[in-house]
Coordinates of C-alpha atoms in Angstrom, one line a residue:
M28 CA -0.1 -0.1 -0.1
S29 CA 1.5 3.3 -1.1
D30 CA -0.2 5.1 1.8
E31 CA 0.8 3.7 5.1
L32 CA -2.2 2.3 6.9
K33 CA -2.1 0.7 10.3
H34 CA -4.0 -2.3 11.5
E35 CA -4.9 -2.7 15.1
C36 CA -3.1 -5.9 16.2
G37 CA -2.7 -9.7 16.1
I38 CA -3.2 -12.3 18.7
A39 CA -1.7 -15.8 19.5
L40 CA -2.9 -18.2 22.1
I41 CA -1.3 -21.5 23.0
R42 CA -2.7 -24.0 25.5
L43 CA -0.5 -27.1 26.0
L44 CA -2.6 -30.2 26.8
K45 CA 0.2 -32.4 28.2
P46 CA 2.6 -32.1 31.0
L47 CA 5.8 -30.2 30.1
E48 CA 7.8 -33.4 30.5
F49 CA 5.8 -34.7 27.3
Y50 CA 7.3 -31.8 25.2
K51 CA 10.6 -32.3 26.7
Q52 CA 10.7 -35.9 25.7
K53 CA 9.0 -35.6 22.3
Y54 CA 10.4 -32.2 21.1
G55 CA 13.6 -31.9 23.2
S56 CA 12.7 -28.9 25.3
A57 CA 10.0 -27.9 28.0
F58 CA 10.2 -24.5 26.2
Y59 CA 8.2 -25.8 23.2
G60 CA 5.2 -23.5 23.9
V61 CA 7.5 -20.3 24.3
N62 CA 9.4 -21.3 20.9
K63 CA 6.0 -21.8 19.1
M64 CA 4.7 -18.4 20.6
Y65 CA 7.8 -16.8 19.1
L66 CA 7.2 -18.2 15.7
M67 CA 3.4 -17.3 15.8
M68 CA 4.2 -13.7 16.8
E69 CA 7.0 -13.4 14.2
K70 CA 4.6 -14.7 11.6
Q71 CA 2.1 -12.0 12.4
H72 CA 4.6 -9.2 12.7
N73 CA 2.6 -7.7 9.6
R74 CA -0.2 -6.9 12.0
G75 CA 1.8 -4.7 14.5
Q76 CA 5.2 -3.4 14.8
D77 CA 4.8 -0.6 17.5
G78 CA 4.7 -3.1 20.4
A79 CA 4.6 -6.6 21.4
G80 CA 3.7 -8.6 24.6
F81 CA 3.9 -12.0 25.9
A82 CA 2.3 -13.5 29.1
S83 CA 2.3 -17.2 30.6
I84 CA 0.5 -19.1 33.2
K85 CA 1.9 -22.1 35.0
L86 CA -0.7 -24.7 36.1
N87 CA -0.9 -26.3 39.6
T88 CA 1.7 -24.3 41.3
R89 CA 2.1 -24.2 45.1
P90 CA 1.2 -21.2 47.3
G91 CA 4.3 -18.8 47.2
E92 CA 5.3 -19.9 43.7
R93 CA 5.2 -17.4 40.9
Y94 CA 2.6 -18.6 38.2
I95 CA 2.0 -15.5 36.0
S96 CA 4.9 -14.0 33.8
R97 CA 4.6 -11.2 31.4
V98 CA 6.9 -9.0 29.3
R99 CA 6.1 -6.2 27.0
S100 CA 8.3 -4.0 24.6
V101 CA 8.0 -1.1 22.4
A102 CA 11.5 -1.3 21.1
Q103 CA 12.3 -0.7 17.3
Q104 CA 11.9 -4.6 16.8
P105 CA 9.5 -5.4 19.8
I106 CA 9.1 -9.2 19.2
Q107 CA 12.8 -9.8 19.2
D108 CA 13.3 -7.7 22.1
V109 CA 10.4 -9.5 24.1
F110 CA 12.0 -12.9 23.4
S111 CA 15.5 -11.8 23.9
Q112 CA 14.5 -10.6 27.5
I113 CA 12.8 -14.1 28.0
N114 CA 16.0 -16.0 26.7
Q115 CA 18.4 -13.8 28.8
R116 CA 16.3 -14.6 31.9
I117 CA 16.2 -18.4 31.1
S118 CA 19.9 -18.5 30.2
Q119 CA 20.8 -16.6 33.4
E120 CA 18.8 -19.1 35.5
F121 CA 20.6 -22.1 33.8
L122 CA 24.0 -20.3 34.4
N123 CA 23.1 -19.9 38.1
H124 CA 21.6 -23.4 38.4
P125 CA 23.0 -25.9 35.9
E126 CA 21.1 -28.5 37.7
Y127 CA 17.9 -27.2 36.1
L128 CA 19.0 -28.3 32.6
D129 CA 17.4 -31.6 32.6
D130 CA 15.0 -31.1 35.4
V131 CA 11.6 -30.0 33.9
T132 CA 10.0 -29.8 37.4
A133 CA 12.7 -27.5 38.6
Q134 CA 12.3 -25.4 35.4
K135 CA 8.6 -25.0 35.9
R136 CA 9.0 -24.1 39.4
Y137 CA 11.8 -21.7 39.4
I138 CA 12.1 -20.3 35.8
P139 CA 9.5 -17.7 34.6
Y140 CA 7.7 -17.9 31.2
V141 CA 7.7 -21.8 31.4
G142 CA 4.1 -22.4 31.5
E143 CA 1.2 -24.4 29.9
V144 CA -1.0 -21.4 29.0
L145 CA 0.5 -18.6 26.8
L146 CA -0.9 -15.5 25.3
G147 CA 1.0 -13.2 22.7
H148 CA 0.1 -9.9 21.0
V149 CA 1.4 -7.5 18.4
R150 CA 0.2 -4.1 18.2
Y151 CA 0.0 -1.0 16.1
G152 CA -0.3 2.2 18.2
T153 CA -3.5 3.6 16.5
F154 CA -5.2 4.6 19.7
G155 CA -3.8 5.9 22.8
K156 CA -0.1 6.5 23.6
N157 CA 2.5 4.3 22.0
S158 CA 4.1 3.4 25.5
V159 CA 4.8 0.2 27.0
E160 CA 1.8 0.6 29.2
S161 CA -0.4 0.6 26.2
V162 CA 0.9 -2.7 25.0
H163 CA -1.1 -5.9 25.5
P164 CA -1.4 -8.3 27.4
F165 CA -3.0 -6.4 30.2
I166 CA -3.2 -7.9 33.7
R167 CA -5.8 -7.4 36.4
Q168 CA -4.2 -8.8 39.6
N169 CA -5.6 -10.3 42.7
N170 CA -4.5 -12.7 45.5
W171 CA -7.1 -15.0 44.6
M172 CA -5.8 -17.2 41.7
H173 CA -9.1 -17.3 39.8
R174 CA -9.6 -13.6 40.1
N175 CA -6.3 -12.8 38.2
L176 CA -7.2 -11.9 34.5
I177 CA -5.0 -11.4 31.6
V178 CA -6.4 -9.7 28.4
A179 CA -5.1 -9.0 24.9
G180 CA -7.3 -8.3 21.8
N181 CA -7.6 -7.3 18.2
F182 CA -10.3 -4.8 18.4
N183 CA -11.9 -1.4 18.6
M184 CA -15.0 -0.4 20.4
T185 CA -17.3 2.2 19.1
N186 CA -18.9 2.9 22.5
V187 CA -15.9 3.1 25.0
T188 CA -17.6 6.1 26.8
E189 CA -20.8 4.2 27.4
L190 CA -18.8 1.1 28.5
F191 CA -16.8 3.3 30.9
N192 CA -20.0 5.0 32.3
N193 CA -21.3 1.6 33.0
L194 CA -18.3 0.7 35.0
V195 CA -18.7 4.0 37.0
D196 CA -22.4 3.1 37.6
L197 CA -21.4 -0.2 39.0
G198 CA -19.3 1.6 41.6
Q199 CA -15.9 1.0 40.0
H200 CA -13.3 3.7 39.5
P201 CA -11.4 2.8 36.3
K202 CA -7.8 4.3 36.2
E203 CA -8.2 5.0 32.4
K204 CA -10.9 5.4 29.8
A205 CA -8.9 3.4 27.2
D206 CA -10.9 0.6 25.6
T207 CA -8.5 -2.1 26.8
I208 CA -8.8 -1.2 30.3
T209 CA -12.5 -0.7 30.0
I210 CA -13.1 -4.2 28.5
M211 CA -10.8 -5.8 31.0
E212 CA -12.5 -4.2 33.9
K213 CA -15.9 -5.2 32.5
I214 CA -14.9 -8.9 32.3
G215 CA -13.1 -8.6 35.8
H216 CA -16.3 -7.3 37.3
F217 CA -18.4 -10.3 36.2
L218 CA -15.5 -12.6 37.0
D219 CA -15.4 -11.4 40.6
D220 CA -19.1 -11.6 40.9
A221 CA -19.2 -15.2 39.6
V222 CA -16.4 -16.2 42.0
A223 CA -18.4 -14.6 45.0
K224 CA -21.4 -16.4 44.2
I225 CA -19.8 -19.7 43.7
Y226 CA -17.8 -19.2 47.0
K227 CA -21.1 -18.4 48.8
D228 CA -22.6 -21.7 47.4
L229 CA -19.6 -23.7 48.4
K230 CA -19.7 -22.4 52.0
N231 CA -23.2 -23.2 52.3
E232 CA -22.4 -26.8 51.1
G233 CA -20.0 -27.0 54.0
Y234 CA -16.6 -26.6 52.3
S235 CA -13.8 -24.8 54.1
K236 CA -12.1 -21.8 52.7
N237 CA -9.0 -23.7 51.6
E238 CA -11.2 -26.5 49.9
C239 CA -13.2 -23.8 48.0
S240 CA -10.5 -22.5 45.8
P241 CA -9.9 -25.5 43.4
L242 CA -13.7 -26.0 43.4
I243 CA -14.3 -22.3 42.3
A244 CA -12.0 -22.8 39.3
K245 CA -13.8 -25.9 38.3
R246 CA -17.2 -24.4 38.5
L247 CA -16.5 -21.1 36.9
N248 CA -18.7 -20.7 33.8
I249 CA -16.4 -18.7 31.5
A250 CA -19.1 -18.6 28.7
K251 CA -21.6 -17.0 31.0
I252 CA -19.0 -14.5 32.2
L253 CA -18.3 -13.4 28.6
K254 CA -22.0 -13.3 27.9
R255 CA -22.6 -10.8 30.6
S256 CA -19.5 -8.8 30.1
S257 CA -20.0 -8.4 26.3
K258 CA -23.8 -7.7 26.4
N259 CA -23.3 -3.9 25.5
W260 CA -19.9 -4.2 23.4
D261 CA -20.2 -2.5 20.1
G262 CA -17.4 -3.0 17.8
G263 CA -15.2 -5.5 16.1
Y264 CA -13.1 -7.8 18.2
A265 CA -11.2 -11.0 18.7
M266 CA -10.7 -10.8 22.5
A267 CA -8.3 -13.4 24.2
G268 CA -8.0 -13.8 27.9
L269 CA -6.4 -16.1 30.5
I270 CA -7.6 -16.7 34.2
G271 CA -5.1 -17.0 36.8
H272 CA -5.9 -20.7 37.6
G273 CA -5.5 -21.8 34.0
D274 CA -8.8 -21.3 31.9
S275 CA -8.5 -19.5 28.7
F276 CA -10.7 -18.0 26.0
V277 CA -10.9 -16.2 22.7
L278 CA -14.3 -14.4 21.9
R279 CA -15.1 -13.1 18.3
D280 CA -17.6 -10.4 17.6
P281 CA -21.1 -11.1 16.4
A282 CA -20.5 -9.8 12.9
G283 CA -17.2 -11.7 12.5
I284 CA -15.4 -8.4 11.7
R285 CA -12.1 -9.3 13.2
P286 CA -10.6 -12.6 12.3
A287 CA -9.7 -15.5 14.6
F288 CA -8.7 -19.2 13.6
Y289 CA -8.1 -22.2 15.7
Y290 CA -6.5 -25.7 15.8
Q291 CA -6.8 -28.4 18.3
D292 CA -5.4 -31.8 18.7
D293 CA -4.5 -34.1 21.7
E294 CA -1.2 -32.0 22.4
I295 CA -2.4 -28.4 22.0
V296 CA -5.1 -25.9 21.5
V297 CA -3.9 -22.8 19.4
V298 CA -5.6 -19.6 18.4
A299 CA -4.3 -16.8 16.0
S300 CA -5.5 -14.0 13.8
E301 CA -4.4 -15.7 10.6
R302 CA -4.9 -19.2 9.4
P303 CA -1.5 -19.7 7.6
V304 CA 0.3 -18.7 10.9
I305 CA -1.1 -21.9 12.5
Q306 CA -0.5 -24.0 9.4
T307 CA 3.2 -23.0 9.1
V308 CA 4.1 -23.1 12.8
F309 CA 2.4 -26.4 13.5
N310 CA 2.7 -28.0 10.2
V311 CA -1.0 -28.8 9.8
P312 CA -3.1 -28.8 6.6
F313 CA -5.5 -25.9 5.6
E314 CA -8.7 -28.1 6.4
D315 CA -7.7 -28.6 10.1
V316 CA -7.5 -24.9 10.8
H317 CA -11.0 -23.7 11.5
E318 CA -12.5 -20.3 11.6
L319 CA -14.0 -19.3 15.0
P320 CA -17.7 -18.7 14.3
S321 CA -19.1 -15.2 14.8
G322 CA -20.3 -14.4 18.3
H323 CA -18.7 -17.6 19.6
A324 CA -15.8 -18.3 22.1
I325 CA -13.3 -21.1 22.1
I326 CA -12.8 -21.8 25.8
T327 CA -10.4 -24.2 27.4
K328 CA -10.8 -25.0 30.9
K329 CA -7.8 -25.9 33.4
S330 CA -8.7 -29.5 32.8
G331 CA -8.0 -29.2 29.1
K332 CA -11.5 -29.6 28.0
T333 CA -12.2 -27.3 25.1
K334 CA -15.5 -26.3 23.5
I335 CA -16.8 -23.8 21.1
H336 CA -19.6 -21.8 22.8
Q337 CA -22.1 -19.4 21.3
V338 CA -21.8 -16.3 23.6
L339 CA -23.6 -13.6 21.5
K340 CA -26.2 -14.1 18.9
P341 CA -24.5 -13.8 15.4
L342 CA -25.3 -11.0 13.3
E343 CA -25.1 -10.8 9.4
R344 CA -21.5 -11.8 8.8
K345 CA -19.4 -8.8 7.8
A346 CA -15.9 -9.9 8.0
C347 CA -13.4 -7.1 7.2
S348 CA -12.5 -7.3 3.4
F349 CA -9.5 -5.2 4.1
E350 CA -8.0 -8.5 5.7
R351 CA -8.3 -10.0 2.3
I352 CA -7.2 -7.0 0.3
Y353 CA -4.2 -6.0 2.4
F354 CA -3.7 -7.0 6.0
S355 CA -3.6 -10.7 6.2
R356 CA -0.6 -12.6 4.9
G357 CA -1.0 -13.5 1.2
S358 CA 0.2 -17.0 2.0
D359 CA -3.4 -18.0 2.9
A360 CA -4.7 -20.2 0.1
E361 CA -8.1 -18.5 -0.1
I362 CA -6.6 -15.0 0.3
Y363 CA -4.1 -15.7 -2.6
Q364 CA -6.7 -16.6 -5.0
E365 CA -9.0 -13.7 -3.9
R366 CA -6.3 -11.2 -4.5
K367 CA -5.5 -12.6 -7.9
K368 CA -9.4 -12.4 -8.7
L369 CA -9.4 -8.7 -7.6
G370 CA -6.7 -7.9 -10.2
S371 CA -8.5 -10.0 -12.7
L372 CA -11.7 -8.3 -12.4
L373 CA -10.2 -4.9 -13.1
M374 CA -9.1 -5.7 -16.6
P375 CA -12.0 -4.6 -18.5
K376 CA -11.7 -1.0 -17.2
V377 CA -8.0 -1.1 -17.7
L378 CA -8.4 -2.2 -21.3
E379 CA -10.9 0.5 -22.0
A380 CA -8.5 3.0 -20.5
I381 CA -5.7 2.1 -22.8
N382 CA -8.0 1.5 -25.8
D383 CA -7.1 -2.2 -25.9
D384 CA -3.5 -1.2 -26.9
T385 CA -1.5 -3.8 -24.9
K386 CA 1.4 -3.6 -27.5
N387 CA 2.3 0.0 -26.3
T388 CA 1.5 -0.5 -22.6
V389 CA 3.8 -1.5 -19.6
F390 CA 2.1 -3.2 -16.8
S391 CA 3.6 -3.0 -13.2
Y392 CA 2.7 -2.8 -9.5
I393 CA 3.5 -1.0 -6.3
P394 CA 5.4 -3.2 -4.0
N395 CA 4.7 -5.4 -2.1
T396 CA 1.3 -6.3 -1.2
A397 CA -0.2 -5.6 -4.6
E398 CA 2.0 -8.1 -6.3
T399 CA -0.6 -11.0 -6.1
S400 CA -3.3 -8.8 -7.6
F401 CA -0.9 -7.8 -10.4
Y402 CA -0.5 -11.5 -11.2
G403 CA -4.2 -11.7 -11.5
M404 CA -4.4 -8.7 -13.7
I405 CA -1.6 -10.1 -16.0
E406 CA -3.4 -13.4 -16.4
S407 CA -6.4 -11.5 -17.7
V408 CA -4.3 -9.6 -20.1
E409 CA -2.8 -12.9 -21.3
D410 CA -6.3 -14.1 -21.8
F411 CA -7.0 -11.1 -23.9
L412 CA -4.1 -11.6 -26.0
N413 CA -4.8 -15.3 -26.6
A414 CA -8.2 -14.5 -27.7
Q415 CA -6.7 -11.8 -30.1
K416 CA -4.1 -14.2 -31.4
T417 CA -6.7 -16.9 -32.0
K418 CA -8.8 -14.5 -33.9
A419 CA -6.0 -13.3 -36.0
I420 CA -4.8 -16.9 -36.8
L421 CA -8.4 -18.0 -37.9
K422 CA -8.9 -14.8 -39.8
G423 CA -5.7 -15.5 -41.8
K424 CA -6.3 -19.2 -42.4
R425 CA -3.8 -20.7 -44.7
A426 CA -2.5 -17.4 -46.1
L427 CA -0.5 -16.7 -43.0
S428 CA 3.3 -17.2 -43.3
E429 CA 5.4 -19.0 -40.7
E430 CA 6.9 -15.5 -39.7
K431 CA 3.5 -14.1 -39.3
V432 CA 2.1 -16.8 -37.1
T433 CA 5.5 -16.5 -35.0
S434 CA 4.8 -12.8 -34.8
I435 CA 1.4 -13.2 -33.7
L436 CA 2.1 -15.9 -31.1
S437 CA 5.1 -13.9 -29.7
E438 CA 3.0 -10.9 -28.4
R439 CA 2.7 -11.0 -24.6
P440 CA 2.1 -8.4 -22.0
R441 CA 5.1 -6.1 -21.3
I442 CA 5.8 -6.5 -17.6
E443 CA 8.4 -4.5 -15.8
K444 CA 9.2 -3.7 -12.2
I445 CA 8.8 0.0 -12.2
A446 CA 8.3 1.3 -8.8
I447 CA 10.9 0.2 -6.2
K448 CA 10.4 0.8 -2.5
D449 CA 13.6 1.8 -0.8
A450 CA 14.5 1.2 2.8
K451 CA 11.9 3.0 5.1
L452 CA 12.8 6.7 5.3
R453 CA 11.9 8.3 8.6
T454 CA 10.8 11.8 8.6
F455 CA 13.2 12.9 11.4
I456 CA 13.2 16.5 10.2
T457 CA 10.0 18.3 11.4
E458 CA 9.6 21.1 8.7
D459 CA 6.9 20.4 6.2
S460 CA 9.1 21.1 3.2
S461 CA 11.7 18.6 4.4
R462 CA 9.2 16.0 5.3
D463 CA 7.7 16.3 1.8
D464 CA 11.1 15.9 0.1
L465 CA 11.7 12.8 2.1
V466 CA 8.3 11.4 1.3
A467 CA 9.0 12.1 -2.4
H468 CA 12.0 9.6 -2.3
V469 CA 10.3 6.8 -0.5
Y470 CA 10.0 5.1 -4.0
D471 CA 12.3 5.0 -7.0
V472 CA 11.8 3.9 -10.5
T473 CA 13.5 1.8 -13.3
Y474 CA 14.7 4.0 -16.0
G475 CA 14.9 3.0 -19.7
V476 CA 12.0 0.7 -20.2
I477 CA 9.3 3.2 -21.0
K478 CA 8.8 5.0 -24.4
P479 CA 7.2 8.3 -25.0
T480 CA 4.3 6.4 -26.8
D481 CA 3.6 4.0 -24.0
N482 CA 0.9 3.8 -21.4
L483 CA 2.0 2.8 -17.9
V484 CA -0.5 0.7 -15.9
I485 CA 0.4 0.4 -12.2
I486 CA -1.7 -1.3 -9.7
D487 CA -1.9 -0.7 -5.8
D488 CA -4.0 -2.6 -3.5
S489 CA -5.8 0.7 -2.4
I490 CA -5.6 4.3 -2.3
V491 CA -6.3 5.8 1.1
R492 CA -5.0 9.3 1.5
G493 CA -3.2 9.8 -1.8
T494 CA -0.4 11.3 -0.2
T495 CA 2.5 9.1 -1.3
L496 CA 0.9 9.0 -4.9
K497 CA 1.0 12.8 -5.1
K498 CA 4.2 13.5 -3.4
S499 CA 6.4 10.4 -4.6
I500 CA 4.9 8.0 -7.0
I501 CA 3.2 10.0 -9.8
K502 CA 6.3 12.4 -9.8
M503 CA 8.6 9.4 -10.2
L504 CA 6.6 7.8 -12.9
D505 CA 6.1 10.9 -14.8
R506 CA 10.0 11.3 -15.1
L507 CA 9.9 8.1 -17.3
H508 CA 7.8 10.3 -19.9
P509 CA 4.9 7.7 -20.6
K510 CA 2.1 9.0 -22.6
K511 CA -0.5 8.0 -20.0
I512 CA -0.4 6.8 -16.4
V513 CA -3.1 4.5 -15.3
V514 CA -3.2 4.0 -11.6
V515 CA -5.3 1.1 -10.6
S516 CA -6.7 0.2 -7.1
S517 CA -7.7 -3.4 -6.4
A518 CA -9.9 -1.9 -3.6
P519 CA -12.9 0.3 -4.3
Q520 CA -12.9 4.0 -3.2
I521 CA -12.3 4.3 0.6
R522 CA -14.9 6.9 1.5
Y523 CA -15.8 6.5 5.3
P524 CA -13.7 6.1 8.4
D525 CA -13.3 2.7 10.1
C526 CA -14.0 2.2 13.7
Y527 CA -13.4 -1.5 14.1
G528 CA -9.7 -1.9 14.2
I529 CA -8.1 0.1 11.2
D530 CA -6.4 3.5 11.6
M531 CA -8.8 5.6 9.6
A532 CA -10.5 7.8 12.2
N533 CA -11.4 11.0 10.2
L534 CA -12.9 11.9 6.9
E535 CA -10.8 14.7 5.6
G536 CA -7.7 12.5 5.4
L537 CA -9.5 10.3 2.7
I538 CA -8.9 11.3 -0.8
A539 CA -12.3 10.1 -2.0
F540 CA -13.9 12.5 0.5
R541 CA -11.7 15.3 -0.6
A542 CA -12.6 14.7 -4.2
M543 CA -16.2 14.7 -3.3
L544 CA -15.8 18.1 -1.5
E545 CA -14.1 19.5 -4.7
L546 CA -17.0 18.4 -6.8
L547 CA -19.5 19.9 -4.6
K548 CA -17.8 23.2 -4.9
E549 CA -17.4 23.0 -8.8
N550 CA -21.2 22.2 -8.9
D551 CA -22.5 24.9 -6.6
K552 CA -23.6 22.3 -4.1
Y553 CA -21.3 23.1 -1.2
H554 CA -24.3 24.4 0.8
L555 CA -25.1 20.6 1.3
I556 CA -22.3 20.5 3.6
D557 CA -24.1 22.8 6.1
E558 CA -27.3 20.8 5.7
I559 CA -25.5 17.5 6.4
Y560 CA -23.7 19.0 9.3
H561 CA -27.1 20.1 11.0
K562 CA -28.6 16.6 10.3
C563 CA -25.6 15.0 12.0
K564 CA -25.8 17.4 15.0
A565 CA -29.3 16.7 15.5
Q566 CA -28.6 13.0 16.0
T567 CA -25.9 13.4 18.7
E568 CA -28.3 12.6 21.6
L569 CA -30.2 9.8 19.8
E570 CA -29.7 6.1 20.6
D571 CA -27.2 4.5 18.3
S572 CA -29.8 2.1 16.8
V573 CA -31.8 5.0 15.2
V574 CA -28.8 7.0 14.1
K575 CA -28.4 7.3 10.2
N576 CA -25.3 7.9 8.1
F577 CA -26.1 11.2 6.4
V578 CA -22.6 11.4 4.8
K579 CA -23.9 9.0 2.3
D580 CA -26.2 11.7 0.8
L581 CA -23.1 13.8 -0.2
Y582 CA -21.5 10.9 -2.2
S583 CA -24.8 10.2 -3.8
E584 CA -24.7 13.5 -5.9
F585 CA -22.0 12.1 -7.9
S586 CA -21.1 9.0 -9.7
D587 CA -18.1 6.6 -8.9
E588 CA -16.5 7.6 -12.2
E589 CA -16.9 11.4 -11.4
I590 CA -15.1 10.8 -8.2
S591 CA -12.4 8.8 -9.7
D592 CA -11.7 11.4 -12.2
K593 CA -11.5 14.0 -9.6
I594 CA -8.9 11.9 -7.6
S595 CA -6.9 11.7 -10.7
E596 CA -6.7 15.4 -10.6
L597 CA -5.9 15.7 -6.9
I598 CA -2.9 13.2 -7.1
C599 CA -1.1 15.4 -9.7
D600 CA 0.7 18.6 -9.4
D601 CA 0.6 21.1 -12.3
D602 CA 3.9 20.1 -13.5
I603 CA 2.8 16.4 -14.4
K604 CA 3.1 16.0 -18.1
A605 CA 1.5 12.6 -18.7
E606 CA -2.2 12.1 -18.7
V607 CA -3.2 10.4 -15.4
K608 CA -6.1 8.3 -14.7
T609 CA -7.3 6.3 -11.7
I610 CA -9.4 3.0 -11.8
F611 CA -11.1 1.7 -8.6
Q612 CA -12.6 -1.7 -7.9
S613 CA -16.3 -1.8 -7.8
V614 CA -18.0 -2.9 -4.7
E615 CA -19.8 -5.6 -6.6
N616 CA -16.5 -7.1 -8.0
L617 CA -15.0 -6.9 -4.4
H618 CA -17.8 -9.1 -3.2
L619 CA -17.4 -11.4 -6.2
A620 CA -13.7 -11.8 -5.4
C621 CA -14.1 -12.1 -1.6
P622 CA -17.5 -13.8 -1.1
N623 CA -17.0 -14.7 2.5
N624 CA -15.8 -11.3 3.7
L625 CA -18.5 -8.8 2.9
G626 CA -17.5 -6.1 5.4
D627 CA -17.4 -3.1 3.1
W628 CA -18.4 -0.1 5.4
Y629 CA -15.2 2.0 4.6
F630 CA -16.4 1.8 0.8
T631 CA -20.2 1.8 1.2
G632 CA -20.9 3.4 4.6
N633 CA -22.9 0.3 5.5
Y634 CA -21.6 -0.1 9.1
P635 CA -22.3 -3.7 10.5
T636 CA -23.0 -2.5 14.1
V637 CA -25.2 0.4 15.3
G638 CA -22.2 2.4 16.6
G639 CA -20.7 2.8 13.2
N640 CA -23.2 5.5 12.0
R641 CA -22.6 7.5 15.2
V642 CA -18.9 7.5 14.5
V643 CA -19.1 8.5 10.8
N644 CA -21.4 11.4 11.7
K645 CA -18.9 12.3 14.6
A646 CA -16.1 12.2 12.1
F647 CA -18.1 14.6 9.8
I648 CA -18.9 16.9 12.7
N649 CA -15.2 17.0 13.5
F650 CA -14.4 17.9 9.9
Y651 CA -17.0 20.7 9.8
E652 CA -15.9 22.1 13.1
G653 CA -12.1 21.7 12.5
N654 CA -11.7 19.5 15.4
K655 CA -8.6 17.1 15.0
E656 CA -9.8 14.6 17.6
R657 CA -10.7 11.0 16.7
A658 CA -14.3 10.1 15.9
Y659 CA -14.0 7.1 18.4

């Protein structure tokens, strides 16, 4: 993606179902779980590079022994830093106590991080401060083992203020209003309540205080706690948690917005944000890794019993399509084919833009995530050329010479690697002019392969803000002196903010929104901005369930093509000599390519939860009033 766009995060949960001695004997190390967690987090580093965290729980420890360990980092390479800290601690223990090397019992008892239940998290700092205190997992501590709670998630809630106020109404005094703290305290409240009720029942049954503790852990109904906790959550989430005594869970939102996949055998239960992570790390086939159903939780009790529970009534499935277009690793078998299909479906528009002149067209892509869509686009070009070749040969019949047939068959798409992304350039100079100059050099180009008579078609996976296109890519491509530059987006126009886990919190940053504003000005319709503002303001005190997305009305004034053409103008400075055209995927073709991930609210404004409309209206109010705060 030419515009940097951050994703909320990725989760990884591992529950070892056998004693640690089993993994030592079979795999050579009692640190099997820690090693696998490192791989799972590294395989999901695409989902977050601002911070990483790891937590573990040891089962069946004695009073006075440490059973919870956690380490977090916001270092430049946070995953490596987390596991470097872990390795240093383990190595130091072995150095001080060489007798631990072959004694798994001693390792579990005295060495931190060696546990049976492990939780990992990678984070992009899209909300709140990017300090180590903001990095998951979060811990809610208590001297009662089963009241300790560890939480990490891939989520955004649209109604954090409401949830915060609910906690205050319960008599709590949360230390922060951040969504993670709010969610953890919500779960913690109902966990405490459940523990207290079970304890009271056990006392009435005649058990002593000391006898109650293991029985509480056994009787805890995690699904019921989650059902009560999540009753008013509005957002997209895959929420993972560990209870101090050893229960674990991952809960997915009712619309299936945020992804979660799991695998289970007799040795392990594992959950991750992406399927290929599990496939690769544990060497299991595609069909053995399952998607966690919407509104369901995978819960593993301390005993090892694992079950999928429906916690919330599933809504219409609106799984995030950006996962397929961009965020998830393209090594997933389904995602790979979907991205190729996205490229293929764009070809009719591309051919129209170049007047079917493939002979004088060079095809390329913006690295690195658009590469798969590029392959799909090229396959469609080849299909087009093969049809042309067949037609030419049949038309010529026997009159064609050998040289002519060879000439016809030799025509193929002209493919070049034009845009080259250099090492990440950090804008360490604060002046705007200096920053713009640095941005302009994020990409370089390959010289000598474009002729002045050539069209240059270059595909990107999406166009969000258009900043890098305007300040870098278009300028670079224009230096090659093509006749025409066709910028192709495998995603539709991004028109609305996201509020479920992607860093798109305002409207004015979106180039499609800016294009629409320009069209309103040019067509003497800018008064509609005032009308929509007042409609949005009139809804601020309404219940979320009745709020409407009035920003849609502004876009409905213009066709998709009109907005695309205006975007073409906005990404060009006056000194650009080539003709520039932008082509966007249609929403219909997006659904055709990604039939199981129909979440398209950033393109259509059709939000999957009731809080979405309030967020988009708030974003519009912020734009109108000049507020720079986030809409959620």
